[in-house]
XYZ file of N, CA and C in Angstrom:
732
model
N 41.102 63.216 72.971
C 39.731 62.918 73.318
C 38.724 61.886 73.469
N 38.100 61.763 74.396
C 37.012 60.591 74.448
C 35.739 60.878 74.102
N 35.190 60.148 73.317
C 33.707 60.094 73.223
C 32.955 58.571 73.545
N 32.041 59.142 74.255
C 30.798 57.773 74.616
C 29.291 57.936 73.800
N 29.104 56.982 73.877
C 27.561 57.124 73.338
C 26.341 57.153 74.192
N 25.559 58.016 74.313
C 24.522 58.226 75.352
C 22.949 57.796 74.498
N 23.328 57.330 73.452
C 22.026 57.040 72.943
C 21.874 56.783 71.223
N 21.607 55.632 70.546
C 21.973 55.365 69.438
C 20.351 55.981 68.408
N 19.330 55.880 69.171
C 17.857 55.871 68.498
C 17.670 57.197 67.835
N 17.171 56.750 66.427
C 16.080 58.235 65.650
C 14.901 58.258 66.020
N 14.200 59.033 66.020
C 12.675 59.172 66.146
C 12.199 59.043 67.952
N 12.090 58.395 68.135
C 11.950 58.277 69.847
C 13.342 56.759 70.333
N 13.087 56.817 71.478
C 14.368 55.494 72.088
C 13.948 54.482 72.616
N 14.114 53.403 72.293
C 13.969 51.775 73.000
C 13.489 52.272 74.088
N 12.884 51.266 74.767
C 12.810 51.309 76.499
C 14.183 51.352 77.350
N 14.014 52.383 77.818
C 15.117 52.633 79.028
C 16.666 52.553 78.215
N 16.550 53.406 76.672
C 17.382 53.804 76.205
C 17.197 54.930 76.087
N 18.151 56.000 74.927
C 17.596 57.006 74.313
C 18.298 57.474 72.794
N 17.778 58.592 72.509
C 17.547 58.625 70.992
C 18.977 58.986 71.047
N 19.494 59.562 69.677
C 21.270 59.752 69.266
C 21.944 60.730 69.850
N 22.749 60.621 70.758
C 23.504 61.767 71.773
C 24.738 61.194 71.678
N 26.037 61.888 71.942
C 27.018 61.094 72.646
C 27.695 62.155 73.385
N 28.962 61.998 74.403
C 29.705 62.741 75.115
C 30.652 62.848 74.988
N 31.180 64.271 74.420
C 32.818 64.604 74.355
C 33.841 64.837 75.413
N 34.791 64.818 75.648
C 35.260 64.649 76.515
C 37.077 64.935 76.629
N 37.539 65.998 76.838
C 38.732 66.424 76.623
C 39.335 67.460 77.625
N 40.475 67.553 78.167
C 40.800 68.320 79.202
C 39.939 68.816 80.205
N 39.298 67.685 80.517
C 38.617 68.220 81.819
C 37.298 68.733 81.369
N 36.894 68.930 79.757
C 35.702 69.844 79.266
C 34.893 68.325 79.198
N 33.499 68.921 79.391
C 32.710 68.303 78.669
C 31.657 68.442 78.163
N 31.401 67.997 76.861
C 29.869 68.134 76.117
C 29.322 67.597 75.353
N 27.952 67.713 75.756
C 27.186 66.744 75.607
C 26.552 67.412 73.443
N 26.475 66.359 72.516
C 26.058 66.724 71.455
C 24.916 65.785 71.243
N 23.939 66.680 71.151
C 22.304 66.982 70.937
C 21.601 65.805 72.800
N 20.951 66.402 72.817
C 19.860 66.159 74.174
C 18.265 65.806 74.088
N 18.155 64.579 73.075
C 17.086 64.361 72.842
C 16.165 63.592 73.945
N 15.493 62.725 73.747
C 14.742 61.758 74.736
C 15.430 61.108 75.238
N 15.393 60.927 76.771
C 16.237 59.574 77.259
C 17.480 60.070 77.730
N 18.379 61.357 77.064
C 19.275 61.557 77.304
C 19.950 61.932 78.415
N 18.950 62.912 79.275
C 19.340 63.478 80.452
C 19.778 61.855 81.537
N 18.792 61.300 81.533
C 18.636 59.858 82.388
C 20.116 58.772 81.971
N 20.276 58.835 80.555
C 21.123 57.887 80.247
C 22.896 58.618 80.761
N 22.701 60.079 80.798
C 24.160 60.439 80.252
C 24.834 60.692 82.359
N 23.540 60.226 82.649
C 24.443 60.277 84.538
C 25.138 58.530 84.527
N 24.640 57.907 83.835
C 25.739 56.715 83.837
C 27.008 56.773 83.863
N 27.410 58.347 83.529
C 28.894 58.651 82.855
C 30.048 59.941 82.988
N 28.554 60.426 83.816
C 29.042 62.007 84.531
C 27.758 62.385 85.195
N 28.463 62.969 86.260
C 27.483 64.147 87.115
C 26.772 65.113 85.975
N 25.627 65.624 86.307
C 25.337 66.436 85.368
C 25.930 67.592 85.515
N 26.168 68.218 86.826
C 27.162 69.447 87.411
C 28.450 69.130 86.707
N 28.775 67.952 85.988
C 30.191 67.984 85.439
C 30.160 68.509 84.061
N 28.644 68.385 83.516
C 28.640 69.202 81.906
C 29.063 70.622 81.532
N 29.785 70.678 80.676
C 30.134 72.328 80.471
C 29.641 72.679 79.438
N 28.934 72.257 78.474
C 28.418 72.948 77.857
C 27.622 71.526 76.702
N 26.571 72.235 76.161
C 25.338 71.256 75.006
C 25.517 71.439 73.522
N 25.961 71.046 72.406
C 25.509 71.503 71.346
C 24.790 70.607 70.427
N 23.509 71.272 69.780
C 22.300 70.652 69.220
C 22.608 71.201 67.597
N 22.382 69.811 67.055
C 22.835 70.026 65.600
C 21.286 70.517 65.156
N 19.935 70.440 65.323
C 18.759 71.032 65.302
C 17.823 70.666 66.602
N 16.283 71.129 65.594
C 15.118 71.095 66.813
C 14.399 70.152 66.565
N 14.445 69.044 65.906
C 13.152 67.797 65.819
C 13.851 67.267 67.735
N 12.936 67.175 68.170
C 12.674 66.522 69.372
C 13.222 65.242 69.908
N 13.570 64.416 68.977
C 14.774 63.164 69.333
C 16.166 63.852 69.014
N 16.174 65.328 69.502
C 17.557 65.999 69.694
C 17.825 67.224 70.608
N 16.209 67.400 70.993
C 16.161 68.503 72.046
C 15.322 68.110 73.363
N 14.390 66.896 73.282
C 13.238 67.039 74.158
C 13.810 67.081 75.247
N 14.985 66.764 75.585
C 15.480 66.479 77.205
C 16.016 68.497 77.613
N 16.098 69.053 76.800
C 16.498 70.698 76.804
C 15.995 70.996 78.048
N 14.507 70.680 78.000
C 13.845 71.286 79.455
C 14.628 70.672 80.648
N 14.300 69.731 80.737
C 15.399 68.414 82.132
C 16.599 68.779 82.063
N 17.380 69.573 81.312
C 18.523 69.552 81.486
C 18.343 71.100 81.949
N 17.492 72.087 82.054
C 17.297 73.184 82.689
C 17.282 73.303 83.645
N 16.211 72.789 83.682
C 15.841 72.200 85.285
C 16.962 71.664 86.306
N 17.799 70.463 85.410
C 19.011 70.138 86.412
C 19.642 71.163 86.870
N 19.806 72.201 86.001
C 20.804 73.443 85.860
C 20.224 74.330 86.713
N 18.882 74.658 87.236
C 18.120 74.937 87.749
C 18.341 74.707 89.638
N 18.260 73.381 89.621
C 18.519 73.079 90.412
C 19.827 73.117 91.510
N 20.777 72.885 90.040
C 22.649 72.856 90.960
C 22.231 74.322 91.198
N 22.002 75.394 90.495
C 22.349 76.874 90.865
C 22.104 77.303 91.987
N 20.682 76.358 92.942
C 19.956 76.467 94.086
C 20.681 75.716 94.928
N 21.692 74.774 94.433
C 22.117 73.799 95.515
C 23.888 74.499 95.641
N 24.253 75.691 94.424
C 25.296 76.362 94.111
C 26.281 75.062 93.999
N 25.644 73.932 92.929
C 27.031 73.137 92.004
C 27.484 73.289 91.527
N 26.459 73.897 90.148
C 26.864 73.919 89.098
C 27.117 75.825 88.797
N 28.199 75.764 88.141
C 28.476 77.459 87.154
C 27.455 77.366 86.030
N 26.445 78.654 86.724
C 25.648 78.984 85.396
C 25.739 80.613 85.139
N 25.502 80.514 84.300
C 24.394 79.730 83.001
C 25.390 79.035 81.801
N 25.148 78.027 81.921
C 25.185 76.935 81.005
C 25.131 77.127 79.687
N 25.940 76.926 78.958
C 26.040 77.417 77.845
C 25.088 76.228 76.253
N 24.270 76.671 75.857
C 23.621 75.594 74.664
C 23.395 76.266 73.575
N 24.544 75.508 72.475
C 24.681 76.004 71.192
C 23.995 75.360 70.342
N 23.512 76.297 69.431
C 22.236 76.092 68.222
C 22.511 77.142 67.409
N 21.753 76.492 66.261
C 21.568 77.535 65.198
C 20.452 78.485 65.739
N 20.623 79.622 65.097
C 19.431 80.721 64.993
C 18.673 81.029 64.109
N 18.541 80.338 63.430
C 17.295 79.840 62.054
C 16.220 79.766 62.308
N 15.816 79.464 63.223
C 14.564 78.988 64.156
C 14.866 79.637 65.356
N 14.007 80.684 65.044
C 14.584 81.746 66.396
C 13.839 81.544 68.030
N 12.410 80.997 67.638
C 11.724 80.698 68.504
C 12.347 79.497 69.540
N 12.863 78.711 68.757
C 13.700 77.290 69.778
C 15.324 77.442 70.157
N 15.591 78.881 69.082
C 16.753 79.118 69.860
C 16.584 79.522 70.982
N 15.605 80.655 70.668
C 15.322 81.088 72.149
C 14.973 80.545 73.523
N 14.360 79.716 73.257
C 14.184 78.439 73.649
C 15.113 77.907 74.859
N 16.525 78.151 74.136
C 17.509 77.002 75.147
C 17.619 78.235 75.850
N 17.445 79.382 76.274
C 17.646 80.362 77.523
C 16.633 80.316 78.452
N 16.894 80.041 79.312
C 15.989 79.981 80.535
C 16.280 80.624 82.157
N 16.053 81.111 81.984
C 16.120 81.532 83.707
C 16.977 82.218 84.434
N 18.234 82.574 83.013
C 19.781 83.065 83.668
C 20.295 81.499 83.877
N 19.599 80.331 83.755
C 20.683 79.203 84.331
C 20.907 78.815 83.278
N 20.383 78.514 81.962
C 20.959 77.626 80.520
C 21.388 79.382 79.651
N 22.123 79.384 78.626
C 22.136 80.752 77.970
C 22.194 79.742 76.561
N 21.379 80.233 75.748
C 21.465 79.930 74.012
C 22.659 80.662 73.431
N 23.600 79.803 72.678
C 24.744 80.401 72.488
C 24.456 80.185 70.688
N 24.315 81.212 70.081
C 24.052 80.801 68.220
C 25.496 80.487 67.583
N 25.072 79.157 66.850
C 26.593 78.712 65.530
C 25.572 79.360 64.271
N 26.294 79.582 63.862
C 26.301 79.963 62.499
C 27.654 78.875 61.099
N 26.979 78.351 60.210
C 27.783 77.593 59.648
C 29.280 77.922 58.802
N 28.769 79.391 58.259
C 29.829 80.080 57.867
C 30.963 80.560 59.171
N 31.261 80.728 60.329
C 31.544 80.662 61.496
C 32.007 79.281 62.139
N 33.783 78.916 62.229
C 33.774 78.524 63.343
C 34.354 78.740 64.652
N 33.921 77.853 65.437
C 34.217 78.677 66.982
C 34.773 77.820 67.746
N 35.626 78.088 68.820
C 35.767 77.509 69.757
C 35.026 77.242 71.004
N 34.684 75.853 71.024
C 33.990 75.347 72.538
C 34.868 74.578 73.191
N 35.353 75.248 74.276
C 36.264 74.545 75.910
C 37.450 74.127 74.746
N 37.925 73.294 74.714
C 39.338 72.501 73.870
C 39.231 72.588 72.495
N 37.672 72.188 71.940
C 37.896 71.915 70.646
C 37.193 73.164 69.355
N 38.090 73.001 68.173
C 37.656 73.979 67.606
C 36.601 73.286 66.643
N 35.210 73.553 66.601
C 34.115 73.248 66.008
C 33.682 73.611 64.662
N 33.668 73.329 64.259
C 33.303 73.459 62.094
C 32.001 73.177 61.820
N 31.061 73.713 60.798
C 29.712 73.112 60.906
C 29.759 73.150 59.540
N 28.608 71.901 59.049
C 28.381 71.668 57.493
C 26.935 71.732 57.401
N 26.104 72.383 56.619
C 24.653 72.090 56.582
C 24.085 71.075 55.398
N 23.217 70.744 56.038
C 22.544 68.750 55.671
C 21.555 69.153 54.937
N 20.848 68.356 54.428
C 19.669 68.049 54.189
C 18.624 67.157 54.847
N 17.980 67.683 55.108
C 16.673 67.175 56.579
C 15.707 68.083 56.005
N 14.404 67.308 56.639
C 13.553 68.365 56.789
C 13.259 69.929 57.466
N 14.076 69.749 57.906
C 14.641 71.174 59.016
C 16.385 71.342 58.718
N 16.492 72.950 59.472
C 17.498 73.347 58.731
C 18.318 72.267 60.238
N 19.553 72.180 59.341
C 20.282 70.864 60.506
C 21.862 70.927 60.396
N 22.805 71.370 61.385
C 23.903 71.242 61.239
C 24.827 69.992 61.087
N 25.818 69.290 60.473
C 27.134 68.475 60.727
C 28.010 69.278 62.026
N 28.456 68.469 62.576
C 29.572 69.133 63.297
C 31.162 68.066 63.496
N 31.995 69.147 63.592
C 33.387 68.326 63.377
C 34.017 69.398 64.587
N 34.448 68.221 65.117
C 35.215 68.947 66.489
C 36.756 68.515 66.706
N 37.356 69.588 66.779
C 38.552 69.155 66.478
C 39.953 69.588 67.799
N 40.853 68.442 67.962
C 41.466 69.049 69.184
C 42.648 68.452 68.937
N 43.845 69.085 69.127
C 45.369 68.166 68.764
C 45.684 67.276 67.897
N 44.911 68.440 66.450
C 45.056 67.761 65.604
C 44.579 66.485 64.904
N 43.487 66.344 66.131
C 42.495 64.854 65.231
C 41.069 65.134 65.771
N 40.052 64.529 65.092
C 38.586 65.521 64.663
C 37.470 64.123 64.972
N 36.971 64.366 65.345
C 35.286 63.115 65.092
C 34.503 64.150 64.724
N 33.423 63.547 63.335
C 32.627 64.405 62.994
C 31.365 63.543 63.022
N 30.251 64.243 63.135
C 28.184 63.992 63.424
C 27.812 64.440 62.207
N 27.341 63.214 61.483
C 26.920 64.017 60.460
C 25.303 64.755 60.959
N 25.092 64.015 62.069
C 23.735 64.553 62.218
C 22.774 63.946 61.425
N 21.679 64.738 61.206
C 20.523 63.995 60.272
C 20.370 64.453 58.655
N 20.763 64.054 57.990
C 20.966 64.268 56.576
C 20.687 62.905 55.658
N 20.051 63.242 54.341
C 20.873 62.876 53.355
C 21.605 62.656 52.906
N 22.249 62.165 51.450
C 23.187 62.094 50.922
C 23.543 63.025 50.746
N 24.790 64.498 50.736
C 24.614 65.390 50.612
C 26.794 65.320 50.203
N 27.022 65.777 48.976
C 28.611 65.666 48.434
C 29.707 66.673 49.544
N 28.359 67.294 49.913
C 29.281 68.489 51.257
C 30.329 68.015 52.306
N 29.086 66.826 52.428
C 29.906 66.109 53.856
C 31.567 65.425 53.427
N 32.029 64.644 52.374
C 32.839 64.146 51.588
C 33.854 65.222 52.213
N 34.139 66.820 51.963
C 35.321 67.189 52.225
C 34.983 67.441 53.336
N 33.909 68.017 54.209
C 33.303 68.067 55.403
C 34.522 67.049 56.685
N 33.548 65.605 55.710
C 34.229 64.890 57.056
C 35.702 63.951 56.863
N 36.431 64.786 55.363
C 37.826 64.030 55.173
C 38.981 63.902 56.192
N 39.620 62.788 56.106
C 40.198 62.213 57.258
C 40.074 62.497 59.003
N 39.150 62.096 59.315
C 38.308 62.195 60.263
C 38.820 61.280 60.944
N 39.406 60.754 62.053
C 39.878 59.804 63.092
C 38.230 58.824 63.376
N 37.393 59.497 63.453
C 35.958 58.903 63.788
C 34.821 60.032 62.938
N 34.006 59.005 62.369
C 33.121 59.463 61.544
C 31.695 59.008 62.267
N 30.807 59.505 62.642
C 29.319 59.314 63.443
C 28.756 59.420 62.507
N 27.855 58.745 61.944
C 27.429 59.027 60.556
C 25.931 58.361 60.898
N 24.553 58.876 61.163
C 23.759 58.434 60.518
C 23.081 57.545 59.738
N 22.179 56.307 60.079
C 22.341 55.022 58.814
C 21.297 54.653 58.893
N 20.315 55.804 59.046
C 18.268 55.886 59.534
C 17.689 54.281 58.438
N 18.196 54.416 57.449
C 17.274 53.732 56.069
C 17.770 52.288 55.994
N 17.083 51.514 55.649
C 17.381 50.162 54.560
C 17.425 50.576 53.442
N 18.289 50.011 52.946
C 18.543 50.328 51.487
C 17.155 50.544 50.335
N 16.147 49.738 50.750
C 15.096 49.756 50.002
C 14.195 51.392 50.249
N 14.548 52.273 51.165
C 13.904 53.689 50.954
C 14.546 54.560 50.675
N 15.922 54.000 50.398
C 16.951 55.486 49.431
C 15.859 55.928 48.025
N 15.840 57.127 48.448
C 14.870 57.910 47.444
C 13.718 57.837 48.057
N 13.352 57.672 48.982
C 11.627 57.292 49.072
C 11.071 57.969 50.179
N 12.618 57.855 51.342
C 12.245 58.334 52.922
C 13.372 59.691 52.841
N 12.985 60.735 53.022
C 13.922 61.960 52.367
C 14.615 62.063 53.869
N 15.747 62.972 53.867
C 16.657 63.541 55.124
C 17.046 62.596 55.676
N 17.552 60.921 55.372
C 17.797 60.470 56.259
C 19.036 59.736 54.924
N 20.326 58.666 55.224
C 21.275 58.060 55.022
C 20.523 56.533 55.093
N 21.755 55.829 54.293
C 21.313 54.115 54.536
C 22.675 53.688 55.355
N 22.836 52.609 55.082
C 23.759 51.991 55.539
C 25.048 52.070 54.402
N 24.401 52.170 53.201
C 25.835 51.813 52.453
C 26.013 53.631 51.904
N 24.927 54.267 52.018
C 25.775 55.485 51.798
C 26.276 56.029 53.312
N 26.171 55.864 54.018
C 26.920 55.981 55.549
C 28.463 55.425 55.505
N 28.875 54.615 54.716
C 29.667 53.701 53.984
C 30.914 54.467 53.505
N 29.910 55.097 51.873
C 30.392 55.578 50.818
C 31.015 56.664 51.274
N 29.884 57.648 52.409
C 31.116 58.652 52.717
C 32.395 58.822 53.165
N 32.214 57.863 54.929
C 33.339 56.956 55.059
C 34.370 57.174 53.945
N 34.445 56.083 53.245
C 35.131 55.958 52.090
C 35.505 57.059 51.173
N 34.789 57.512 50.716
C 35.438 58.233 50.175
C 35.974 59.957 50.885
N 35.686 60.521 52.352
C 36.352 60.752 53.102
C 37.676 60.390 53.925
N 37.779 59.187 53.504
C 39.098 58.820 54.407
C 38.657 58.626 55.594
N 37.727 58.424 56.467
C 37.447 58.433 57.436
C 38.235 57.543 58.266
N 38.849 57.278 59.540
C 39.484 55.766 59.879
C 38.789 55.187 60.434
N 37.526 55.491 61.280
C 36.636 54.666 61.762
C 35.381 55.205 61.488
N 34.377 53.963 61.276
C 32.620 54.624 60.747
C 31.992 54.181 62.251
N 31.055 54.684 63.087
C 29.931 54.247 63.595
C 28.768 54.642 63.026
N 28.068 53.762 63.342
C 26.687 54.285 62.275
C 25.641 54.208 63.782
N 24.498 55.701 63.625
C 23.935 55.704 64.501
C 22.341 56.334 64.166
N 21.544 56.667 65.016
C 20.438 57.308 64.290
C 19.660 56.017 63.712
N 19.369 54.789 64.381
C 19.198 53.556 63.576
C 17.684 53.459 63.799
N 17.200 52.658 62.948
C 15.665 52.329 63.379
C 15.358 51.741 64.319
N 14.349 51.280 64.837
C 13.396 50.645 65.980
C 13.019 49.476 65.057
N 12.857 48.949 63.535
C 12.031 48.159 62.937
C 12.945 47.425 62.154
N 12.781 46.463 61.631
C 13.569 45.765 60.665
C 14.734 44.747 61.612
N 15.575 44.462 60.779
C 16.676 44.166 60.990
C 17.642 44.852 60.872
N 18.685 45.580 61.644
C 19.487 46.332 61.354
C 20.658 46.002 61.067
N 20.439 44.642 61.535
C 22.052 44.043 60.742
C 22.190 43.902 59.781
N 20.738 44.402 58.384
C 21.308 44.742 57.432
C 21.936 46.026 56.815
N 21.563 47.196 57.962
C 22.871 48.644 57.755
C 23.550 48.040 57.780
N 24.054 47.296 58.579
C 25.833 47.262 59.145
C 26.499 46.544 57.925
N 25.370 45.230 57.327
C 26.233 44.754 56.360
C 26.246 45.716 54.849
N 25.089 46.470 55.029
C 25.431 47.377 53.855
C 26.899 48.363 54.032
N 26.740 49.270 54.918
C 27.990 49.755 55.310
C 29.164 48.896 54.750
N 29.240 47.908 55.307
C 30.790 47.107 55.080
C 30.718 47.000 53.906
N 29.695 47.139 52.684
C 30.165 46.335 51.200
C 30.274 48.074 50.994
N 30.575 48.992 51.661
C 30.997 50.111 50.752
C 32.296 51.078 51.229
N 32.260 50.598 52.388
C 33.758 50.874 53.602
C 34.576 49.593 53.839
N 36.168 50.033 53.551
C 36.714 48.659 54.332
C 37.299 48.879 55.292
N 36.823 49.820 55.762
C 37.554 50.017 57.351
C 36.667 49.606 58.285
N 36.946 50.125 59.778
C 36.415 49.693 60.996
C 35.204 50.187 60.798
N 34.021 49.424 60.972
C 32.658 49.799 60.951
C 31.799 49.472 62.100
N 30.946 49.494 62.728
C 30.319 48.988 63.703
C 28.888 50.166 63.925
N 28.061 49.766 64.716
C 26.912 50.515 65.247
C 27.485 51.253 66.176
N 27.683 52.350 66.811
C 27.437 53.213 68.241
C 26.640 51.758 69.326
N 27.778 51.852 69.940
C 27.203 50.786 71.101
C 27.034 51.877 72.215
N 25.601 51.507 72.893
C 25.416 52.684 74.587
C 26.678 52.314 75.437
N 27.298 53.331 75.985
C 27.820 52.612 76.852
C 29.567 52.763 76.109
N 29.460 52.974 74.619
C 30.967 52.433 74.892
C 31.852 53.454 74.284
N 33.310 53.662 74.398
C 33.484 55.231 74.413
C 35.010 54.606 74.073
N 35.799 55.332 73.215
C 36.979 55.492 72.373
C 37.637 56.426 72.600
N 38.972 56.560 72.350
C 39.896 57.501 72.528
C 40.443 57.994 71.254
N 40.391 59.171 70.506
C 41.098 59.304 70.081
C 41.753 60.192 69.643
């Protein structure tokens, strides 16, 4: 499978960029993971919107769903031009009923519920979920195909549950929104050292750091991750593609 970085920022995007989002491709199927601010413009650098097959949403904070409405209008135009197959499926949890219902729009997009206790088949992937620790209900995501998996922690502070969930992942895409001095002070997010610790304990083959802060020297986050994880660790880089 191929993973492409669409955006890397938490909260809001840097200029001309996007919040944390990734494009997965396998066997001709294209799935967008999270659809926050700037994502619809950015993803068009790597695929035509009409070639997207699904989107999966980890939670309903704006930096993960801000462009859902934009996606829905793109699907509407695509339907009018008979270029999109609709309804376009958008997967998200239904713990927030109003936000889940908003995923469905005028027959051009369809919200499909995901449940932490039920694995799913989305396109060519077996997809499983893990509840994270965040101010709103949020799910980490694991996509597996042909015996290989990529794990997205989504937004979370440290939780032991993620260690088993991420076990032996070929690629762990972990949020790393905190500088070390903010651990235990700012809730709902992890630091670089914690992301590295997660990768090390899970035996992940490679670690990408995402959901980065716009302030401070982010190299400190990478250096902290390198101290706790001896494998290949780097920032997710916009436009970077890896095949696993």
